[in-house]
Short mmCIF file of C-alpha atoms and ligand atoms in Angstrom, two decimals:
data_model
loop_
_atom_site.label_atom_id
_atom_site.label_comp_id
_atom_site.label_asym_id
_atom_site.label_seq_id
_atom_site.Cartn_x
_atom_site.Cartn_y
_atom_site.Cartn_z
CA MET A 1 66.66 -94.66 1.86
CA ASN A 2 68.24 -98.12 2.08
CA ILE A 3 71.83 -97.56 3.11
CA SER A 4 74.28 -100.42 3.34
CA LEU A 5 77.95 -101.20 3.39
CA GLN A 6 80.13 -103.11 0.97
CA THR A 7 83.81 -103.93 1.35
CA GLY A 8 86.04 -103.31 -1.63
CA GLU A 9 87.23 -100.38 -3.71
CA LEU A 10 84.86 -97.75 -5.01
CA LEU A 11 86.43 -97.48 -8.44
CA HIS A 12 86.30 -101.24 -8.99
CA THR A 13 82.68 -101.48 -7.88
CA LEU A 14 79.91 -101.59 -10.47
CA SER A 15 77.65 -98.60 -9.98
CA ASP A 16 75.22 -96.38 -11.81
CA PHE A 17 76.38 -93.37 -9.81
CA ALA A 18 79.64 -93.44 -7.83
CA VAL A 19 80.58 -90.61 -5.45
CA LEU A 20 84.24 -90.04 -4.68
CA ALA A 21 85.13 -87.63 -1.90
CA ALA A 22 88.22 -85.76 -3.12
CA PHE A 23 90.71 -83.81 -1.00
CA SER A 24 92.66 -80.87 -2.36
CA ASP A 25 95.97 -82.13 -0.94
CA ILE A 26 95.59 -85.85 -1.68
CA PRO A 27 96.12 -86.91 -5.31
CA LEU A 28 93.13 -88.50 -7.02
CA PRO A 29 93.46 -92.24 -7.65
CA SER A 30 95.46 -92.70 -10.86
CA ASP A 31 92.56 -94.15 -12.89
CA VAL A 32 90.60 -90.98 -12.19
CA ALA A 33 93.55 -88.68 -12.71
CA GLU A 34 94.03 -90.28 -16.14
CA LEU A 35 90.51 -89.41 -17.06
CA PHE A 36 91.14 -85.68 -17.44
CA VAL A 37 90.03 -83.37 -14.74
CA ALA A 38 92.62 -81.78 -12.55
CA GLU A 39 92.74 -78.33 -14.08
CA ASP A 40 89.43 -76.86 -13.05
CA PHE A 41 88.54 -79.26 -10.27
CA THR A 42 90.60 -78.28 -7.23
CA ALA A 43 88.57 -80.35 -4.72
CA ALA A 44 87.69 -77.15 -2.86
CA ALA A 45 85.00 -77.83 -0.26
CA GLY A 46 81.60 -77.91 -1.93
CA GLN A 47 82.93 -78.14 -5.50
CA THR A 48 81.52 -81.00 -7.58
CA LEU A 49 82.24 -82.50 -10.98
CA LEU A 50 80.14 -85.18 -12.69
CA LEU A 51 82.11 -87.44 -15.03
CA TYR A 52 81.09 -90.15 -17.48
CA PRO A 53 84.14 -92.45 -17.39
CA ARG A 54 83.14 -94.80 -20.28
CA GLY A 55 84.84 -97.84 -18.85
CA VAL A 56 87.95 -96.24 -17.34
CA VAL A 57 86.51 -97.09 -13.93
CA ALA A 58 83.66 -99.49 -13.13
CA ALA A 59 81.04 -96.82 -12.48
CA ARG A 60 78.79 -95.44 -15.20
CA ARG A 61 78.85 -91.99 -13.63
CA LEU A 62 81.45 -90.65 -11.25
CA LEU A 63 80.74 -87.61 -9.09
CA LEU A 64 83.79 -85.97 -7.55
CA VAL A 65 82.88 -84.05 -4.42
CA GLY A 66 85.43 -81.54 -3.19
CA MET A 67 86.19 -81.76 0.53
CA GLY A 68 88.94 -79.12 0.78
CA SER A 69 92.26 -79.97 2.38
CA SER A 70 92.46 -83.17 4.44
CA SER A 71 93.61 -81.24 7.51
CA SER A 72 90.54 -78.98 7.57
CA VAL A 73 87.89 -81.67 6.93
CA THR A 74 85.26 -82.04 9.67
CA ALA A 75 82.17 -84.18 10.09
CA ASP A 76 80.17 -81.32 8.59
CA THR A 77 82.21 -81.56 5.37
CA PHE A 78 80.91 -85.14 5.03
CA ARG A 79 77.37 -84.04 5.88
CA ARG A 80 77.51 -81.45 3.10
CA ALA A 81 79.06 -84.01 0.73
CA GLY A 82 76.24 -86.49 1.37
CA ALA A 83 73.67 -83.84 0.56
CA LEU A 84 75.43 -82.76 -2.64
CA ALA A 85 75.70 -86.41 -3.68
CA VAL A 86 72.02 -87.20 -3.24
CA GLN A 87 70.95 -84.00 -4.98
CA GLN A 88 73.19 -84.63 -8.00
CA ALA A 89 72.11 -88.28 -8.22
CA ARG A 90 68.51 -87.16 -8.15
CA SER A 91 69.09 -84.58 -10.86
CA VAL A 92 70.20 -87.32 -13.30
CA GLN A 93 67.58 -89.76 -11.97
CA ALA A 94 70.03 -92.29 -10.62
CA SER A 95 68.09 -94.24 -8.01
CA ALA A 96 71.15 -95.82 -6.38
CA LEU A 97 74.59 -94.49 -5.52
CA THR A 98 77.85 -95.86 -4.18
CA ALA A 99 80.30 -93.73 -2.22
CA GLY A 100 83.79 -93.87 -0.78
CA TYR A 101 87.14 -92.17 -0.49
CA GLU A 102 90.87 -92.89 -0.42
CA GLY A 103 93.55 -91.28 1.72
CA SER A 104 93.83 -90.65 5.43
CA ILE A 105 92.13 -87.83 7.32
CA ALA A 106 91.55 -86.90 10.94
CA VAL A 107 87.77 -87.60 11.11
CA PRO A 108 87.16 -91.16 12.45
CA PHE A 109 85.36 -93.50 10.02
CA ARG A 110 82.42 -93.87 12.36
CA ASP A 111 81.83 -90.12 12.46
CA SER A 112 82.42 -89.52 8.76
CA ALA A 113 79.99 -92.31 7.83
CA GLN A 114 77.37 -90.99 10.25
CA ALA A 115 77.68 -87.45 8.91
CA PHE A 116 77.64 -88.58 5.26
CA VAL A 117 74.47 -90.60 5.90
CA GLU A 118 72.89 -87.61 7.64
CA GLY A 119 73.75 -85.58 4.54
CA LEU A 120 72.12 -88.15 2.26
CA GLU A 121 68.91 -88.28 4.28
CA LEU A 122 68.66 -84.59 5.17
CA GLY A 123 69.79 -83.36 1.75
CA GLY A 124 67.13 -85.50 0.09
CA TYR A 125 64.33 -84.16 2.28
CA ARG A 126 61.39 -82.44 0.63
CA PHE A 127 57.88 -81.60 1.81
CA LEU A 128 55.69 -82.42 -1.20
CA ARG A 129 52.54 -83.76 0.51
CA TYR A 130 50.35 -80.93 -0.65
CA ARG A 131 51.73 -80.61 -4.19
CA THR A 132 49.57 -82.17 -6.89
CA GLY A 133 50.31 -82.90 -10.53
CA LEU A 134 54.06 -83.31 -10.08
CA THR A 135 55.98 -85.09 -12.84
CA ALA A 136 57.95 -88.29 -12.27
CA ALA A 137 61.13 -86.26 -12.54
CA GLN A 138 59.93 -83.88 -9.83
CA THR A 139 59.14 -86.67 -7.38
CA PHE A 140 62.11 -88.86 -8.27
CA ASP A 141 63.91 -90.18 -5.21
CA VAL A 142 67.24 -91.85 -4.63
CA THR A 143 66.29 -95.07 -2.85
CA ASP A 144 69.61 -96.84 -2.27
CA ALA A 145 73.11 -95.97 -1.17
CA VAL A 146 76.11 -98.20 -0.57
CA LEU A 147 79.23 -97.07 1.28
CA VAL A 148 82.28 -98.87 -0.11
CA VAL A 149 85.00 -99.33 2.51
CA ARG A 150 88.10 -101.34 3.42
CA PRO A 151 87.34 -104.42 5.56
CA LYS A 152 89.20 -103.01 8.58
CA ASN A 153 86.85 -100.02 8.72
CA ALA A 154 83.63 -101.95 8.13
CA ALA A 155 82.48 -102.20 11.74
CA ALA A 156 83.02 -98.49 12.42
CA VAL A 157 81.26 -97.48 9.22
CA GLN A 158 78.31 -99.79 9.90
CA SER A 159 77.83 -98.22 13.31
CA GLY A 160 78.02 -94.76 11.74
CA ILE A 161 75.39 -95.72 9.16
CA SER A 162 72.95 -96.93 11.85
CA ALA A 163 73.42 -93.83 13.97
CA GLY A 164 73.16 -91.50 10.96
CA GLN A 165 69.91 -93.11 9.88
CA ALA A 166 68.31 -93.04 13.33
CA ILE A 167 69.29 -89.39 13.76
CA SER A 168 68.17 -88.17 10.36
CA ARG A 169 64.86 -90.04 10.63
CA GLY A 170 64.31 -88.10 13.85
CA VAL A 171 65.20 -84.79 12.17
CA ASN A 172 62.96 -85.42 9.17
CA PHE A 173 60.08 -86.49 11.41
CA ALA A 174 60.43 -83.17 13.24
CA ARG A 175 60.64 -81.28 9.93
CA ASP A 176 57.43 -82.90 8.67
CA LEU A 177 55.52 -81.98 11.82
CA VAL A 178 56.63 -78.34 11.59
CA ASN A 179 56.04 -78.01 7.85
CA GLU A 180 52.44 -79.20 8.21
CA PRO A 181 50.01 -76.28 8.47
CA GLY A 182 48.42 -75.27 11.76
CA SER A 183 45.05 -76.56 10.57
CA ALA A 184 46.50 -80.08 10.36
CA VAL A 185 48.83 -80.11 13.36
CA THR A 186 46.58 -79.17 16.25
CA PRO A 187 47.25 -80.02 19.90
CA ALA A 188 45.00 -83.10 19.50
CA ARG A 189 47.05 -84.19 16.48
CA LEU A 190 50.28 -83.87 18.46
CA GLY A 191 48.66 -86.09 21.09
CA GLU A 192 47.87 -88.67 18.39
CA GLU A 193 51.43 -88.49 17.07
CA ALA A 194 52.70 -89.20 20.58
CA GLN A 195 50.39 -92.22 20.94
CA ALA A 196 51.52 -93.55 17.57
CA LEU A 197 55.17 -93.04 18.45
CA GLY A 198 54.63 -94.82 21.75
CA ALA A 199 52.93 -97.78 20.10
CA ARG A 200 55.66 -98.05 17.48
CA LEU A 201 58.65 -97.76 19.80
CA GLY A 202 57.34 -99.04 23.11
CA LEU A 203 57.27 -95.69 24.91
CA ALA A 204 54.86 -95.10 27.78
CA VAL A 205 52.66 -92.22 26.58
CA THR A 206 50.08 -90.18 28.45
CA VAL A 207 48.04 -87.44 26.80
CA LEU A 208 46.01 -85.14 29.03
CA ASP A 209 43.00 -83.54 27.32
CA LYS A 210 41.21 -80.41 28.48
CA PRO A 211 39.03 -82.01 31.20
CA ALA A 212 42.13 -83.74 32.61
CA LEU A 213 44.09 -80.46 32.50
CA ILE A 214 41.28 -78.73 34.40
CA ALA A 215 41.09 -81.54 36.95
CA GLN A 216 44.84 -81.43 37.56
CA GLY A 217 45.30 -77.65 37.57
CA PHE A 218 47.36 -76.96 34.44
CA GLY A 219 46.43 -73.28 34.61
CA GLY A 220 49.15 -72.09 32.22
CA ILE A 221 48.37 -74.38 29.28
CA LEU A 222 44.63 -73.91 29.78
CA ALA A 223 44.85 -70.11 29.74
CA VAL A 224 46.87 -70.01 26.52
CA GLY A 225 44.53 -72.51 24.83
CA GLN A 226 41.19 -71.14 26.01
CA GLY A 227 40.66 -68.88 23.00
CA SER A 228 40.76 -71.72 20.49
CA ALA A 229 38.26 -74.39 19.48
CA ASN A 230 41.28 -76.69 19.16
CA GLU A 231 41.64 -77.69 22.80
CA PRO A 232 45.03 -77.91 24.50
CA ARG A 233 46.94 -81.07 25.43
CA PHE A 234 49.76 -81.99 27.77
CA ILE A 235 51.86 -84.89 26.50
CA VAL A 236 54.19 -87.19 28.42
CA MET A 237 56.41 -89.69 26.57
CA GLU A 238 58.70 -91.92 28.59
CA TYR A 239 61.60 -93.99 27.28
CA GLY A 240 63.45 -96.41 29.55
CA ASN A 241 62.99 -96.82 33.27
CA PRO A 242 64.00 -94.84 36.33
CA GLY A 243 65.72 -96.39 39.28
CA THR A 244 68.18 -98.63 37.41
CA GLY A 245 71.08 -96.25 37.88
CA LYS A 246 70.49 -94.64 34.51
CA PRO A 247 70.33 -90.85 34.46
CA THR A 248 66.90 -89.30 33.95
CA ILE A 249 66.73 -86.44 31.47
CA CYS A 250 63.56 -84.43 30.87
CA LEU A 251 63.15 -82.94 27.40
CA VAL A 252 60.50 -80.23 27.31
CA GLY A 253 59.05 -78.77 24.11
CA LYS A 254 56.91 -75.76 23.26
CA GLY A 255 53.97 -77.03 21.25
CA ILE A 256 52.03 -73.90 20.29
CA THR A 257 50.51 -75.24 17.07
CA PHE A 258 49.71 -71.73 15.87
CA ASP A 259 50.65 -68.45 17.51
CA SER A 260 48.47 -65.59 16.32
CA GLY A 261 49.52 -63.63 19.40
CA GLY A 262 46.02 -63.96 20.86
CA LEU A 263 44.33 -60.66 21.79
CA SER A 264 47.80 -59.02 21.69
CA ILE A 265 47.61 -60.02 18.04
CA LYS A 266 50.63 -60.17 15.77
CA PRO A 267 50.98 -58.13 12.56
CA ALA A 268 49.65 -59.95 9.46
CA ASP A 269 53.04 -59.87 7.77
CA GLY A 270 54.82 -63.15 8.41
CA MET A 271 52.09 -64.57 10.65
CA GLU A 272 51.94 -67.70 8.46
CA LYS A 273 55.33 -68.67 9.84
CA MET A 274 53.83 -69.04 13.31
CA LYS A 275 52.82 -72.59 12.42
CA ASN A 276 56.44 -73.25 13.42
CA ASP A 277 55.71 -72.35 17.05
CA MET A 278 55.57 -76.06 17.87
CA ALA A 279 59.12 -76.69 16.60
CA GLY A 280 60.40 -77.29 20.15
CA SER A 281 57.85 -80.06 20.61
CA ALA A 282 58.68 -81.46 17.16
CA ALA A 283 62.31 -81.73 18.26
CA VAL A 284 61.19 -83.59 21.39
CA PHE A 285 59.17 -86.01 19.22
CA GLY A 286 62.15 -86.53 16.91
CA LEU A 287 64.47 -87.02 19.89
CA MET A 288 62.19 -89.58 21.55
CA GLN A 289 62.15 -91.55 18.31
CA THR A 290 65.93 -91.34 17.81
CA VAL A 291 66.77 -92.19 21.42
CA ALA A 292 64.49 -95.24 21.26
CA GLU A 293 65.92 -96.39 17.92
CA LEU A 294 69.47 -96.01 19.26
CA LYS A 295 68.41 -97.81 22.46
CA LEU A 296 70.45 -95.37 24.57
CA PRO A 297 70.94 -96.56 28.17
CA LEU A 298 69.08 -93.59 29.66
CA HIS A 299 65.70 -92.69 31.12
CA VAL A 300 64.35 -89.93 28.89
CA VAL A 301 61.04 -88.19 29.54
CA GLY A 302 59.56 -86.01 26.80
CA LEU A 303 57.06 -83.37 27.95
CA VAL A 304 55.06 -81.19 25.60
CA SER A 305 52.77 -78.28 26.41
CA SER A 306 50.48 -77.88 23.44
CA ALA A 307 47.88 -75.21 22.74
CA GLU A 308 46.74 -72.90 19.97
CA ASN A 309 47.03 -69.19 20.79
CA MET A 310 43.98 -67.49 19.29
CA PRO A 311 41.96 -64.30 19.87
CA SER A 312 38.27 -64.82 20.61
CA SER A 313 35.63 -64.02 23.20
CA THR A 314 36.94 -66.91 25.27
CA ALA A 315 40.59 -65.97 24.92
CA TYR A 316 42.74 -65.01 27.92
CA ARG A 317 43.27 -61.27 28.30
CA PRO A 318 46.02 -58.84 29.11
CA GLY A 319 45.56 -58.14 32.81
CA ASP A 320 44.39 -61.65 33.64
CA ILE A 321 46.04 -63.36 36.59
CA LEU A 322 46.51 -67.13 36.27
CA THR A 323 47.40 -69.85 38.71
CA THR A 324 49.85 -72.24 37.09
CA LEU A 325 50.34 -75.93 37.95
CA SER A 326 53.09 -74.92 40.36
CA GLY A 327 50.68 -72.74 42.34
CA LYS A 328 52.63 -69.65 41.27
CA THR A 329 50.46 -66.86 39.91
CA VAL A 330 51.23 -65.06 36.65
CA GLU A 331 50.15 -61.58 35.61
CA VAL A 332 49.49 -61.60 31.86
CA LEU A 333 50.63 -58.34 30.31
CA ASN A 334 50.88 -59.57 26.73
CA THR A 335 49.03 -62.64 25.43
CA ASP A 336 51.71 -63.04 22.76
CA ALA A 337 54.23 -64.06 25.43
CA GLU A 338 52.29 -67.32 25.64
CA GLY A 339 55.05 -69.90 25.25
CA ARG A 340 56.56 -69.28 28.67
CA ILE A 341 53.12 -69.52 30.29
CA ALA A 342 52.29 -72.87 28.66
CA LEU A 343 55.80 -74.16 29.35
CA SER A 344 55.71 -73.22 33.02
CA ASP A 345 53.34 -76.15 33.69
CA ALA A 346 55.57 -78.64 31.85
CA LEU A 347 58.71 -77.39 33.60
CA PHE A 348 57.10 -77.67 37.01
CA TYR A 349 55.78 -81.13 36.10
CA ALA A 350 59.32 -82.21 35.12
CA GLN A 351 60.46 -81.87 38.74
CA ARG A 352 58.48 -84.96 39.75
CA TYR A 353 61.03 -87.13 37.89
CA HIS A 354 63.94 -85.74 39.95
CA PRO A 355 65.92 -85.47 36.70
CA GLU A 356 69.67 -85.03 36.25
CA ALA A 357 68.75 -82.28 33.80
CA ILE A 358 65.75 -80.50 32.34
CA ILE A 359 66.41 -79.38 28.77
CA GLU A 360 63.73 -77.30 27.12
CA LEU A 361 63.38 -76.19 23.49
CA SER A 362 61.14 -73.37 22.30
CA THR A 363 60.64 -70.82 19.56
CA LEU A 364 60.37 -68.36 22.41
CA THR A 365 61.37 -64.84 21.42
CA GLY A 366 61.70 -62.63 18.38
CA ALA A 367 64.58 -60.96 20.23
CA MET A 368 66.62 -64.15 19.77
CA VAL A 369 66.16 -63.93 16.00
CA ILE A 370 67.57 -60.40 16.16
CA ALA A 371 70.47 -61.41 18.42
CA LEU A 372 71.76 -64.61 16.79
CA GLY A 373 69.93 -64.91 13.47
CA SER A 374 69.15 -68.27 11.89
CA GLN A 375 72.65 -69.72 12.37
CA THR A 376 72.81 -70.07 16.13
CA THR A 377 70.51 -71.21 18.93
CA GLY A 378 70.63 -69.28 22.20
CA VAL A 379 71.14 -71.28 25.38
CA MET A 380 70.44 -70.11 28.92
CA GLY A 381 70.95 -72.30 31.94
CA THR A 382 71.19 -72.59 35.67
CA ASN A 383 74.07 -75.09 35.56
CA GLU A 384 77.37 -74.30 33.89
CA ALA A 385 78.38 -77.92 33.18
CA LEU A 386 75.06 -78.59 31.47
CA VAL A 387 75.31 -75.48 29.31
CA GLU A 388 78.90 -76.35 28.38
CA ALA A 389 77.96 -79.94 27.47
CA ILE A 390 75.22 -78.63 25.16
CA ARG A 391 77.51 -75.98 23.66
CA SER A 392 80.12 -78.60 22.91
CA ALA A 393 77.50 -80.92 21.35
CA GLY A 394 76.66 -77.93 19.16
CA GLU A 395 80.24 -77.73 17.91
CA ALA A 396 80.33 -81.47 17.22
CA THR A 397 77.08 -81.48 15.24
CA SER A 398 77.28 -78.01 13.66
CA GLU A 399 73.98 -77.17 15.32
CA ARG A 400 75.63 -74.33 17.11
CA VAL A 401 74.48 -72.80 20.38
CA TRP A 402 75.70 -69.74 22.24
CA PRO A 403 75.11 -68.86 25.89
CA LEU A 404 73.35 -65.85 27.40
CA PRO A 405 73.39 -65.15 31.15
CA LEU A 406 70.58 -65.79 33.64
CA TRP A 407 71.85 -63.55 36.43
CA PRO A 408 69.55 -62.64 39.37
CA GLU A 409 69.05 -59.07 38.09
CA TYR A 410 67.07 -60.45 35.15
CA PHE A 411 64.67 -62.20 37.52
CA ASP A 412 63.95 -58.82 39.13
CA MET A 413 62.68 -57.56 35.77
CA ILE A 414 59.73 -59.98 35.80
CA LYS A 415 58.52 -59.34 39.35
CA SER A 416 54.86 -58.34 39.47
CA GLU A 417 52.97 -56.12 41.93
CA VAL A 418 49.73 -58.07 41.71
CA ALA A 419 50.99 -61.64 41.12
CA ASP A 420 54.14 -63.70 41.77
CA ILE A 421 55.59 -63.06 38.33
CA LYS A 422 54.65 -61.19 35.14
CA ASN A 423 54.92 -62.63 31.66
CA ILE A 424 56.96 -59.85 30.05
CA GLY A 425 59.94 -57.85 31.27
CA GLY A 426 59.97 -55.11 28.63
CA ARG A 427 62.08 -54.83 25.47
CA PRO A 428 65.57 -54.90 27.02
CA ALA A 429 67.01 -58.41 27.33
CA GLY A 430 63.76 -59.86 25.97
CA SER A 431 65.21 -63.32 25.39
CA ILE A 432 66.83 -63.46 28.81
CA THR A 433 63.81 -62.36 30.81
CA ALA A 434 61.85 -65.07 28.95
CA GLY A 435 64.51 -67.58 30.01
CA ALA A 436 64.37 -66.28 33.57
CA PHE A 437 60.60 -66.77 33.56
CA LEU A 438 61.08 -70.43 32.58
CA ALA A 439 63.85 -70.95 35.14
CA SER A 440 61.42 -69.78 37.83
CA PHE A 441 59.57 -73.10 37.45
CA THR A 442 62.40 -75.67 37.52
CA GLY A 443 63.31 -75.54 41.21
CA ASP A 444 66.92 -76.51 41.90
CA TYR A 445 67.19 -78.98 39.02
CA PRO A 446 69.91 -78.30 36.45
CA PHE A 447 68.07 -76.52 33.66
CA ALA A 448 68.91 -75.40 30.15
CA HIS A 449 66.61 -73.46 27.83
CA LEU A 450 67.26 -73.47 24.10
CA ASP A 451 65.62 -70.57 22.24
CA ILE A 452 65.27 -71.88 18.68
CA ALA A 453 63.12 -68.99 17.37
CA GLY A 454 65.76 -68.16 14.75
CA THR A 455 66.99 -71.65 13.94
CA ALA A 456 63.80 -73.71 13.66
CA PHE A 457 62.58 -72.40 10.33
CA LEU A 458 64.50 -71.04 7.36
CA ASP A 459 63.32 -68.71 4.61
CA LYS A 460 66.19 -70.01 2.54
CA ALA A 461 68.67 -72.87 2.90
CA SER A 462 72.33 -71.93 3.24
CA LYS A 463 73.95 -75.38 3.59
CA PRO A 464 73.39 -78.26 1.15
CA TYR A 465 71.66 -80.43 3.78
CA GLU A 466 69.22 -77.68 4.73
CA ALA A 467 65.94 -76.86 3.00
CA ALA A 468 63.66 -73.84 3.19
CA GLY A 469 61.09 -74.37 5.97
CA ALA A 470 61.52 -76.53 9.05
CA THR A 471 65.05 -77.51 10.10
CA GLY A 472 64.39 -80.08 12.83
CA VAL A 473 66.92 -78.17 14.93
CA GLY A 474 67.69 -79.74 18.30
CA VAL A 475 67.48 -83.37 17.24
CA ARG A 476 71.07 -83.75 16.08
CA LEU A 477 72.29 -81.47 18.86
CA LEU A 478 70.62 -83.22 21.78
CA THR A 479 71.13 -86.73 20.42
CA GLU A 480 74.84 -85.94 20.58
CA TYR A 481 74.47 -84.60 24.12
CA LEU A 482 72.54 -87.71 25.22
CA ARG A 483 74.95 -90.16 23.55
CA LYS A 484 77.88 -88.52 25.36
CA LEU A 485 75.96 -88.81 28.63
CA ALA A 486 74.98 -92.46 28.12
N1 LIG B 1 56.48 -67.54 19.10
C1 LIG B 1 56.88 -66.21 19.39
C2 LIG B 1 58.38 -65.95 19.18
C3 LIG B 1 58.90 -66.08 17.77
C4 LIG B 1 59.13 -64.95 17.02
C5 LIG B 1 59.23 -67.31 17.24
C6 LIG B 1 59.66 -65.05 15.76
C7 LIG B 1 59.75 -67.42 15.97
C8 LIG B 1 59.97 -66.27 15.22
C9 LIG B 1 56.56 -65.89 20.84
O1 LIG B 1 55.43 -66.49 21.35
C10 LIG B 1 56.32 -64.42 20.92
O2 LIG B 1 55.38 -63.99 20.33
N2 LIG B 1 57.18 -63.70 21.64
C11 LIG B 1 57.04 -62.30 21.77
C12 LIG B 1 57.24 -61.96 23.22
C13 LIG B 1 56.96 -60.52 23.54
C14 LIG B 1 55.46 -60.29 23.46
C15 LIG B 1 57.46 -60.23 24.93
C16 LIG B 1 58.12 -61.63 20.92
O3 LIG B 1 59.25 -62.12 20.91
O4 LIG B 1 57.79 -60.67 20.25
MN1 LIG B 2 53.68 -65.39 20.93
ZN1 LIG B 3 54.87 -68.26 20.49
#
């Protein structure tokens, strides 16, 4: 979408589709109040009313979007409003909209503009690539939006627009990768996506294929991928340079392009959703793109362990003992606990950058879906300040995270008799023992693990800017974290 800024007043601006954010405790501008309304439209958050002003104001259509009371408005209210606006404009086939508001509220213009733009771009997202025979109405897209603001707020709003666009492009890129079927997004394809991203944004990209993984001893990724004809990859994407006083952050993503469970095979019911088992890596791709577009003054290294977990005569077995890249041996008790095994190589690899923080995202455990549902991502970390910074970024972006402990007792639960560590710790604390497994490969570096098993993929949207399917979770969250750090 082309999104730009215009100075002036919304109601005096010619427009096919004007969007006015209305607050329940701030009177509507008098021209609008004269039109009618008031009675049924209370400007409650999420309420909308589409008007045809017939010359009373300059716009042909005027959409009132309720924001609730000015004191309770947050950035997320604007994000929801942007999504409602684009969806309503689309439903009447208006290809361009203008938007603005009057009155003073506590959210800074920069943040409200960013969130509104995110709402426009995220709320307009659809995955239609594989649908044929759609009508023009079904594929109709809003192509242009103009934010109408007072001159004194123009600079702040322009900066919000740029940030909102860079962030939502990253989210929608991640959503596309996850929504694609496992047959299309293989480990090799993720490697190609990384190369393309690198070429487009000037990132240094390295993709290790199977022979390279064998030569360099990536025993975890290789074991998980050995049952599939789609060979595994390890992907390194580097933005910025080390050694210039800029903090180095490693972002690590789980890129299991399909998780059948392997020989410890999953039940058929719901297995189709396991194409989303590369959502952590998709978030890393989206983040690398967003960070590069925002030109953040940081050194960010994206690391992806990618494999397909399949049962076959070449698959790894329960009872196998693997040597990971770190040299640590792993007893495999369940081939469906594959993410932690593949990730162990990436987490160990991350240490070579001596990073300020290693932040890892993975659809790691079903237990996390049970614990926190689809609303909240679980975070586990070895550094309290890091966990708190991520939690607070979650509040700011409404991609909420909640901490679980990684106390030493949990590490005891994954000790093995025959190897250094075993890949499952039993049903109790299933998400935490998985986190403890990961933390066993990050040395003394500050580490945070985000378990996005519940938040990466939705059966049903519950907010206007969501859609069924991939969410792109992690991109908004960690962009916020990285911008605060920069
Ligand atoms: N990818 C799954 C976890 C998952 C479950 C993601 C539901 C999204 C939705 C992971 O590889 C897995 O299979 N975990 C097992 C671990 C168990 C065998 C210890 C699980 O959670 O059941
Ligand atoms: Mn699994
Ligand atoms: Zn998995």
